GROMACS .gro file of N, CA, C and O in nm:
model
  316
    1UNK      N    1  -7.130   5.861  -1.619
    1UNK     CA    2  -7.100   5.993  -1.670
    1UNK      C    3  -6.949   6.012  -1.673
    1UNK      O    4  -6.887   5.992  -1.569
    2UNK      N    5  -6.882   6.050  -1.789
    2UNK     CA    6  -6.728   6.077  -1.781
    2UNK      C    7  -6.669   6.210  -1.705
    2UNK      O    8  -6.727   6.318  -1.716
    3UNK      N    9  -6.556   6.198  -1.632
    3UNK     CA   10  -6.533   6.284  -1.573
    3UNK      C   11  -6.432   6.319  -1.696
    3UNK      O   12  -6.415   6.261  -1.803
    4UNK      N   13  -6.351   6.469  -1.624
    4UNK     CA   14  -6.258   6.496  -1.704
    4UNK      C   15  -6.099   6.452  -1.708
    4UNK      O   16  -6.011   6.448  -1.794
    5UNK      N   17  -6.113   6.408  -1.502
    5UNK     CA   18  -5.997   6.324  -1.488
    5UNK      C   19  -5.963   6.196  -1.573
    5UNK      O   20  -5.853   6.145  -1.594
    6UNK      N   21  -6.070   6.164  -1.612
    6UNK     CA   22  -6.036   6.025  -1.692
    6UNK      C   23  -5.988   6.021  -1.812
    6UNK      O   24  -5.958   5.917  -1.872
    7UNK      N   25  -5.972   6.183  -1.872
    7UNK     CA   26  -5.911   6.161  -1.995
    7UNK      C   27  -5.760   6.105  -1.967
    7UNK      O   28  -5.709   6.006  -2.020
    8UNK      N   29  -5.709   6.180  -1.885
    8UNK     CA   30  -5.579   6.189  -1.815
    8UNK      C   31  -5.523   6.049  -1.802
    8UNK      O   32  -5.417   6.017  -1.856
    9UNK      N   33  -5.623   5.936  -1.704
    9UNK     CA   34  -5.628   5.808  -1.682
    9UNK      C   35  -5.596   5.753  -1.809
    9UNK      O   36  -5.503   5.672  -1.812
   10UNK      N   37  -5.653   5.780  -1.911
   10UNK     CA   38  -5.715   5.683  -2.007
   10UNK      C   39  -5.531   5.728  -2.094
   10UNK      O   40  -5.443   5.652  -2.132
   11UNK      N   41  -5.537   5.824  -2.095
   11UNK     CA   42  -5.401   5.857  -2.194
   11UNK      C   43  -5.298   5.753  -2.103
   11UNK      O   44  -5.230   5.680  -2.176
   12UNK      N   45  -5.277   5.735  -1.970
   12UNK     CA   46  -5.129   5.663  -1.903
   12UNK      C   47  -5.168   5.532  -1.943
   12UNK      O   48  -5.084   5.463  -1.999
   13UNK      N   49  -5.288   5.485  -1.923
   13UNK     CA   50  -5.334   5.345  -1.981
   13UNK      C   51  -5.297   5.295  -2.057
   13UNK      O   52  -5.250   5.181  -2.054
   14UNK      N   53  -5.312   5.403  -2.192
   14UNK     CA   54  -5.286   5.387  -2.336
   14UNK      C   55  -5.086   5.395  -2.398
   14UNK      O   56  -5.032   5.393  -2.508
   15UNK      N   57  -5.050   5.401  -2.293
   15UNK     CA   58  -4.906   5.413  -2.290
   15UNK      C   59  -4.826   5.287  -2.329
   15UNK      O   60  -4.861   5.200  -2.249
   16UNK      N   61  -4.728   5.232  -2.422
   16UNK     CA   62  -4.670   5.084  -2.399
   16UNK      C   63  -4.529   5.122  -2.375
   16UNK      O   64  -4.484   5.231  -2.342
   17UNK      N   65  -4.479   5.027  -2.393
   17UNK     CA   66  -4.340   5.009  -2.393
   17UNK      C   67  -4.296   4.920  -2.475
   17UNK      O   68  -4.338   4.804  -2.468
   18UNK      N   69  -4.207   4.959  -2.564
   18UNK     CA   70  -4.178   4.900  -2.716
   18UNK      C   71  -4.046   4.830  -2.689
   18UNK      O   72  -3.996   4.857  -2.580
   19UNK      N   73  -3.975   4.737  -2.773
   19UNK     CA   74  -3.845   4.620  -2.731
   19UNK      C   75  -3.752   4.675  -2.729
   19UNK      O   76  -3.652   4.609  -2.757
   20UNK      N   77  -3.735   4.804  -2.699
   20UNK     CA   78  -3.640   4.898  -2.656
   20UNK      C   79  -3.670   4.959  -2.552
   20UNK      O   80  -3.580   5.028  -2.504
   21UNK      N   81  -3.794   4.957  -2.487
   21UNK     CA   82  -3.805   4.989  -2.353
   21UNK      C   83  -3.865   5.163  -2.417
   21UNK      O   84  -3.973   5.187  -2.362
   22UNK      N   85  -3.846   5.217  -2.462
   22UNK     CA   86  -3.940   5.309  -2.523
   22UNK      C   87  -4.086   5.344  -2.515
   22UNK      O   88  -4.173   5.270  -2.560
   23UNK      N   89  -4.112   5.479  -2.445
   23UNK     CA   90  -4.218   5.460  -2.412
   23UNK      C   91  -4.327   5.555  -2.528
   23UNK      O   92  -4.314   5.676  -2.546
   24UNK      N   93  -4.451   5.451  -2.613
   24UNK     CA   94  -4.511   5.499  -2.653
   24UNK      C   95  -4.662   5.509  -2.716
   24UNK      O   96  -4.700   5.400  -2.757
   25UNK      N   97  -4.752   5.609  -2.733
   25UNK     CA   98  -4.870   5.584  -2.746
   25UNK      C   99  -4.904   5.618  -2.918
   25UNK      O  100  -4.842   5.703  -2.982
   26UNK      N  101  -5.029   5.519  -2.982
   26UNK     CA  102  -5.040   5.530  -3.041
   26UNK      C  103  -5.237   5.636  -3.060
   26UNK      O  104  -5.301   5.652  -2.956
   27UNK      N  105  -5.284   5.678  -3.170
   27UNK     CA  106  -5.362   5.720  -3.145
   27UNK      C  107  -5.505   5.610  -3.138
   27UNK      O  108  -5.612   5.659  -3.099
   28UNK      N  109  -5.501   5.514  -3.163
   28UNK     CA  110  -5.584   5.417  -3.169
   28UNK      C  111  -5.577   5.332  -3.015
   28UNK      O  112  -5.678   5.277  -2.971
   29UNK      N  113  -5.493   5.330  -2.967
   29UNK     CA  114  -5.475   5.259  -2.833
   29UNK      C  115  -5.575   5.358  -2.754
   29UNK      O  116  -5.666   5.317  -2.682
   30UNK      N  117  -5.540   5.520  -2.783
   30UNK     CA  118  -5.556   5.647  -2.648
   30UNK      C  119  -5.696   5.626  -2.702
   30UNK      O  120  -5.769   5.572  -2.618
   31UNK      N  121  -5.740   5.645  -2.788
   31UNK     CA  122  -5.917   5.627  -2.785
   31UNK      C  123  -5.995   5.496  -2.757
   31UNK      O  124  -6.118   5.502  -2.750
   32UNK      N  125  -5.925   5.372  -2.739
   32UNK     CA  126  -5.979   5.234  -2.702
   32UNK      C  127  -5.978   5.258  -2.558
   32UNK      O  128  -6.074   5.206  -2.502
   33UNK      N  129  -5.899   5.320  -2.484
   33UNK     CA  130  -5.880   5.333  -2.353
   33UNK      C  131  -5.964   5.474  -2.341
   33UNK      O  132  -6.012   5.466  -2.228
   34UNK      N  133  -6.007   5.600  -2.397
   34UNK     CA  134  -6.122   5.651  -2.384
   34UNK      C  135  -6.259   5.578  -2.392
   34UNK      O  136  -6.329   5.600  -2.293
   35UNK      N  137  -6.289   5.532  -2.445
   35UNK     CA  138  -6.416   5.459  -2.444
   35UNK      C  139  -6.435   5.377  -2.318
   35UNK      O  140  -6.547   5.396  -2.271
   36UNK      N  141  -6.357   5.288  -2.247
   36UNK     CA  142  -6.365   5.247  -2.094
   36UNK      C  143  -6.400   5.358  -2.040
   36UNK      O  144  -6.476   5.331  -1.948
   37UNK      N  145  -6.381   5.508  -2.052
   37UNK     CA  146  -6.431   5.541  -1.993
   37UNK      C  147  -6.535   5.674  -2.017
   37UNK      O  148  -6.519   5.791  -1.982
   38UNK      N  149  -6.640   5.617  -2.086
   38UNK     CA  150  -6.735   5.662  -2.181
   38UNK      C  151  -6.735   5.818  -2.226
   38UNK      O  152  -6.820   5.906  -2.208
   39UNK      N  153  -6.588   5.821  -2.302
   39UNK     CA  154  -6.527   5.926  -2.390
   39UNK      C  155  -6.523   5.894  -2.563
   39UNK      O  156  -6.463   5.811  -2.631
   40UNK      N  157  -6.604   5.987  -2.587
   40UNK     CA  158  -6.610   5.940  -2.769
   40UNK      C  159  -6.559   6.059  -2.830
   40UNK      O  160  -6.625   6.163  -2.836
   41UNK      N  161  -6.407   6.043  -2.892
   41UNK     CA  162  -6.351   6.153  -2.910
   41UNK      C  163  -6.347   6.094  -3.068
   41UNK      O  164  -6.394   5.984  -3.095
   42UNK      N  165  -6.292   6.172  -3.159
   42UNK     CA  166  -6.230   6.183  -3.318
   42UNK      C  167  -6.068   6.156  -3.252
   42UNK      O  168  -6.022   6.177  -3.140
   43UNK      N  169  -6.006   6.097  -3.389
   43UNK     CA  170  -5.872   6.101  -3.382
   43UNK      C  171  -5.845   6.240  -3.397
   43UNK      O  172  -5.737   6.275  -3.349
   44UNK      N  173  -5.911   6.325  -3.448
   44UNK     CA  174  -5.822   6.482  -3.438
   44UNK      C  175  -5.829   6.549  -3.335
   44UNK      O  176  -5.768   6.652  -3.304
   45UNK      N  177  -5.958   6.447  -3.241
   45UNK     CA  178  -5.923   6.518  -3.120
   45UNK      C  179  -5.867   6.509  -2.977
   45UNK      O  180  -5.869   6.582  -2.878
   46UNK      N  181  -5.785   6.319  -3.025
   46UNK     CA  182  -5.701   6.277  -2.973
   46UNK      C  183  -5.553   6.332  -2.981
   46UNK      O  184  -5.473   6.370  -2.896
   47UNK      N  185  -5.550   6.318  -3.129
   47UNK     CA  186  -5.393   6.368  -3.190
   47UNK      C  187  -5.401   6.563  -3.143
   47UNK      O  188  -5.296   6.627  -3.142
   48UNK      N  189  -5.500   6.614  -3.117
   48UNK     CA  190  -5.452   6.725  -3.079
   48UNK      C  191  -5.393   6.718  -2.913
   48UNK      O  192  -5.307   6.794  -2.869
   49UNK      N  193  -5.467   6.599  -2.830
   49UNK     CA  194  -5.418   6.639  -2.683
   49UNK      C  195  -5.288   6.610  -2.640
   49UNK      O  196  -5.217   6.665  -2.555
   50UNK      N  197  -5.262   6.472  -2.744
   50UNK     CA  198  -5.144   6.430  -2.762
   50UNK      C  199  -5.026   6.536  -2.751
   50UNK      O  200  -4.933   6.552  -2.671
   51UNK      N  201  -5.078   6.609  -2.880
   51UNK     CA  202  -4.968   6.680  -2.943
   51UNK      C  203  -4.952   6.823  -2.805
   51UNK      O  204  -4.848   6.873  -2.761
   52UNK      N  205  -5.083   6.851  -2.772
   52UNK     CA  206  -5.037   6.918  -2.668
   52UNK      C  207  -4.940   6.927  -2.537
   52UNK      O  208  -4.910   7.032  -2.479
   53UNK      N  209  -4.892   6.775  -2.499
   53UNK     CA  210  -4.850   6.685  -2.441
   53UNK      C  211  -4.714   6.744  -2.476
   53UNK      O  212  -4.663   6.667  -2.557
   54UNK      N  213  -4.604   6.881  -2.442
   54UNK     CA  214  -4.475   6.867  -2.511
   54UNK      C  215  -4.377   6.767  -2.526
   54UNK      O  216  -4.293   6.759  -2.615
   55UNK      N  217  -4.396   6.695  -2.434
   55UNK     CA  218  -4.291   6.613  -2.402
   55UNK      C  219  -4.300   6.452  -2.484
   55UNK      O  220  -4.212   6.366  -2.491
   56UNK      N  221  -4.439   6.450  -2.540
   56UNK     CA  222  -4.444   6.355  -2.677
   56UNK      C  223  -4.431   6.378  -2.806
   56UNK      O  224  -4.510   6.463  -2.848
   57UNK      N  225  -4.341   6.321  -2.902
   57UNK     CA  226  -4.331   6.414  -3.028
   57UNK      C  227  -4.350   6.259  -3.164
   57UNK      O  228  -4.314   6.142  -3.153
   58UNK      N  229  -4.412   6.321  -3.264
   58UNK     CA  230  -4.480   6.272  -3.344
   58UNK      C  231  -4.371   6.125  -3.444
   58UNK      O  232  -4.268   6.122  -3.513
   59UNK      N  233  -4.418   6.081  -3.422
   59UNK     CA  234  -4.297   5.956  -3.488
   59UNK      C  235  -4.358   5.847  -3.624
   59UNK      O  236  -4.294   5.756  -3.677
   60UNK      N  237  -4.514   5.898  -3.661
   60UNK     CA  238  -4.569   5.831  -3.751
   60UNK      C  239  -4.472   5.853  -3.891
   60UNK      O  240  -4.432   5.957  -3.942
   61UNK      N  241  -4.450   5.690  -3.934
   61UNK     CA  242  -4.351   5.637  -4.064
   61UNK      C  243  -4.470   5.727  -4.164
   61UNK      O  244  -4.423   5.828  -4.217
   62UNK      N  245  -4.601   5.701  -4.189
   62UNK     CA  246  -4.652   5.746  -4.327
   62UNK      C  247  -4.766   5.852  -4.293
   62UNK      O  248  -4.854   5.859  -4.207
   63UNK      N  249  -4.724   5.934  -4.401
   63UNK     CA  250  -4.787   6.103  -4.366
   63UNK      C  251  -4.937   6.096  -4.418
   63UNK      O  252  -4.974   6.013  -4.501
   64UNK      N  253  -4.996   6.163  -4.379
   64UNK     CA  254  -5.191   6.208  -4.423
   64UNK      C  255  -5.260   6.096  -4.322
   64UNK      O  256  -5.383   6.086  -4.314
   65UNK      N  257  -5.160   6.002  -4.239
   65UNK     CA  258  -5.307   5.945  -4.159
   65UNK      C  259  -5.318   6.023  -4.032
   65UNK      O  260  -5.239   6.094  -3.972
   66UNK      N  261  -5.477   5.976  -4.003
   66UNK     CA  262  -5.510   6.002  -3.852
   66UNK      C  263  -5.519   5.971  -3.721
   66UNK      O  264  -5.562   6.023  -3.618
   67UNK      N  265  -5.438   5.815  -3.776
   67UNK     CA  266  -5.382   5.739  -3.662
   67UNK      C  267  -5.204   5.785  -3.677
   67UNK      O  268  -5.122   5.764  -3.767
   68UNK      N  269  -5.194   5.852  -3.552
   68UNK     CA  270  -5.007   5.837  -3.565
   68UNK      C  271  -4.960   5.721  -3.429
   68UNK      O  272  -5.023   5.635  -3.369
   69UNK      N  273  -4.853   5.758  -3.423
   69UNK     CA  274  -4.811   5.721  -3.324
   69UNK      C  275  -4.688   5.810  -3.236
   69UNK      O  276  -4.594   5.820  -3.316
   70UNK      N  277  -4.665   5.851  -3.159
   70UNK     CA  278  -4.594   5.905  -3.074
   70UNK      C  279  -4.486   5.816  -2.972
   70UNK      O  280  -4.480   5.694  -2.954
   71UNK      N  281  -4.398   5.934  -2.909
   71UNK     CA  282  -4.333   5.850  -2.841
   71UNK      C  283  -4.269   5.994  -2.779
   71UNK      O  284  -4.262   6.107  -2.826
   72UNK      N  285  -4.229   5.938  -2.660
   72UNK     CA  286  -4.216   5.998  -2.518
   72UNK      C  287  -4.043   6.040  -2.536
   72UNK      O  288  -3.960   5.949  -2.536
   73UNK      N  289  -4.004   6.167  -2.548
   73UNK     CA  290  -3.866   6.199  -2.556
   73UNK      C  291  -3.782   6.228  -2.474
   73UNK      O  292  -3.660   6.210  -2.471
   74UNK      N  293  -3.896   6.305  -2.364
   74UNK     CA  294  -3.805   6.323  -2.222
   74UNK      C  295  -3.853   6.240  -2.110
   74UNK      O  296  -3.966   6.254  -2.063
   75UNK      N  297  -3.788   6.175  -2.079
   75UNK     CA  298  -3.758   6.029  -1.965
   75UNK      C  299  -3.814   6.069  -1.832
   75UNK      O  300  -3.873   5.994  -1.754
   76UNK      N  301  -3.786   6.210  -1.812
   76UNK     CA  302  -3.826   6.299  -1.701
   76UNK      C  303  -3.942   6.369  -1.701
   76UNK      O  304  -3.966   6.471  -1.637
   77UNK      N  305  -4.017   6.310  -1.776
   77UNK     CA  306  -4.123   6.357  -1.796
   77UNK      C  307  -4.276   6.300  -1.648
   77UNK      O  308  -4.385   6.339  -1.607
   78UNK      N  309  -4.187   6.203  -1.625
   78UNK     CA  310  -4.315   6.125  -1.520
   78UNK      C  311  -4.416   6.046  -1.580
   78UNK      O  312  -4.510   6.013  -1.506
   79UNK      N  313  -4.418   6.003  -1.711
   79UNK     CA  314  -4.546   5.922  -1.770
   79UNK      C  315  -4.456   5.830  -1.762
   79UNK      O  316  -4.482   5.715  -1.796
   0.00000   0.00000   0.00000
């Protein structure tokens, strides 16, 4: 049974670090790492928790998809 803590889990999981040391999630990673933990969300209802997230801000190159990708702006953020 999924808890709700695990969304939480599943989003730091889904976190990388890019060849700049940049830290960032894409929306396809954060739902591969929901499903470990038997969470079946939509990308709109990934990209909304994301976006709720202030401290991640939207960095997808091409507009109308539902996979973006994000990235982490304040360092001080603790993720």
């Amino acid at each position: 049974m999924p808890r709700r803590a695990d969304i939480d889990t599943a989003f730091r999981k889904a976190i990388r670090r890019d060849h700049r040391n940049r830290r960032t999630v894409t929306t396809r990673d954060f739902l591969e790492s929901l499903r470990e933990y038997n969470w079946e969300w939509t990308p709109d209802q990934a990209n909304h928790y994301i976006r709720s997230l202030l401290c991640f801000g939207d960095r997808t190159a091409e507009e109308g998809t539902e996979y973006r990708t994000y990235e982490l702006f304040s360092p001080y953020a603790g993720y």
